[in-house]
mmCIF file of C-alpha atoms in Angstrom:
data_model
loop_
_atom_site.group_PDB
_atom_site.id
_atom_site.type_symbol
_atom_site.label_atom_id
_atom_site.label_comp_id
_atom_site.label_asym_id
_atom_site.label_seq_id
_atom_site.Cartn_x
_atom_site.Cartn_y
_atom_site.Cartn_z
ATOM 1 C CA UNK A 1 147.002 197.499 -0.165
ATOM 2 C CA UNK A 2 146.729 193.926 -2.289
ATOM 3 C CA UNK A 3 144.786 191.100 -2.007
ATOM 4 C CA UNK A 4 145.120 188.056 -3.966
ATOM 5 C CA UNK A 5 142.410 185.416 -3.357
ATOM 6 C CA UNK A 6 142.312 181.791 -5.116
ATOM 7 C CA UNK A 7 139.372 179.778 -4.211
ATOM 8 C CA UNK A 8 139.320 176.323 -4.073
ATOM 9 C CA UNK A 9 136.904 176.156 -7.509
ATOM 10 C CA UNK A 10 140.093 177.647 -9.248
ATOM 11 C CA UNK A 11 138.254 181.010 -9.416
ATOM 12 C CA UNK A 12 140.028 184.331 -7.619
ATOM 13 C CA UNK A 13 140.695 188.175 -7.883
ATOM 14 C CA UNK A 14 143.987 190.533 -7.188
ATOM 15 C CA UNK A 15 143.555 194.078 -6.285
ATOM 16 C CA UNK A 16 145.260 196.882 -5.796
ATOM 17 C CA UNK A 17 144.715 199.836 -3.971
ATOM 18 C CA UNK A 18 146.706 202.843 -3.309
ATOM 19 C CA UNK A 19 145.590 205.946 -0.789
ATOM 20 C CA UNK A 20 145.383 208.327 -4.226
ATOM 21 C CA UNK A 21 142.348 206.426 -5.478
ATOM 22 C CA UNK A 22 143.683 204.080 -8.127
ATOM 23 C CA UNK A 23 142.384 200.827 -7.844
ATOM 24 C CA UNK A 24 143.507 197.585 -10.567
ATOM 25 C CA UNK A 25 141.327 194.587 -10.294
ATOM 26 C CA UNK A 26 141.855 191.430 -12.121
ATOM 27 C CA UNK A 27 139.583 188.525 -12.140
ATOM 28 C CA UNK A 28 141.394 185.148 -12.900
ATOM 29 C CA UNK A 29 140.922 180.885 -12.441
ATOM 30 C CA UNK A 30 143.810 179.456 -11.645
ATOM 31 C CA UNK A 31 145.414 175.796 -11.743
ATOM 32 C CA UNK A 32 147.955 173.724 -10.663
ATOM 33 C CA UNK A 33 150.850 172.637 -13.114
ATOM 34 C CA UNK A 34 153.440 170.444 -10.858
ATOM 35 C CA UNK A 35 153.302 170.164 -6.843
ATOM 36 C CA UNK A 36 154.618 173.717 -6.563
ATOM 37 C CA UNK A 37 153.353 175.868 -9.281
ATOM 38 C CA UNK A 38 150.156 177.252 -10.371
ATOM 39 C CA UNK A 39 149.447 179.003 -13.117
ATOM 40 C CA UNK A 40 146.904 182.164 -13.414
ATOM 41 C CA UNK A 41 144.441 183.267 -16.496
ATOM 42 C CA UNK A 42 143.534 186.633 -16.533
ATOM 43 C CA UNK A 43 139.751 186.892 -17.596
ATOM 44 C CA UNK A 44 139.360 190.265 -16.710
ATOM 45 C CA UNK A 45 141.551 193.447 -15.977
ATOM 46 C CA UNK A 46 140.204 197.161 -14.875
ATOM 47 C CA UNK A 47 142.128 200.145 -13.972
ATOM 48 C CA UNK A 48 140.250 202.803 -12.184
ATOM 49 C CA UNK A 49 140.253 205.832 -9.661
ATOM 50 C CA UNK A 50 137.896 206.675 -7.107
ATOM 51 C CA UNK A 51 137.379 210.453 -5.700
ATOM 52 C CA UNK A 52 135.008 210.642 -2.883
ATOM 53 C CA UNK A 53 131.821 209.118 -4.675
ATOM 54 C CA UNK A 54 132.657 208.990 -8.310
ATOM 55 C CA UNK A 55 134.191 206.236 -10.141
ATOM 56 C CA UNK A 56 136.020 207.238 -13.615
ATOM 57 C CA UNK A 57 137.303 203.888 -15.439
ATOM 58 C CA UNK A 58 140.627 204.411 -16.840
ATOM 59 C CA UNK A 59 141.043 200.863 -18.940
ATOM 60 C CA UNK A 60 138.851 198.019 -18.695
ATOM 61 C CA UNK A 61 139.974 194.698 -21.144
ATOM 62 C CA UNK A 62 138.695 191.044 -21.152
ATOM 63 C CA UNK A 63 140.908 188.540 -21.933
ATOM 64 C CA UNK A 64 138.754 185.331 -22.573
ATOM 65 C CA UNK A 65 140.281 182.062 -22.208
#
């Protein structure tokens, strides 16, 4: 499954999500360039996997704008 949301404060998230457990999350703010384009900032990116109730972070990195 992914889900990209943009919000209309130029705030949003993309996930990722697979039936094994690994999960990728990034939160961003976006903009628009030109009628047409947008671009995205990465602010914060985590890779993990999930097995029944435990959560084991594989990478985690902020990128600050």
């Amino acid at each position: 499954m992914t889900e990209l949301a943009l919000l209309p404060d130029g705030r949003g998230w993309s996930l990722f999500e697979n039936s094994a457990g690994a999960y990728e999350v990034e939160r961003l703010t976006w903009s628009f360039l030109e009628p047409g384009r947008r671009e995205l900032h990465t602010h914060l990116y985590v890779l993990a996997e999930i097995t029944g109730n435990q959560v084991e972070i594989e990478q985690q990195s902020p990128h600050l704008p």
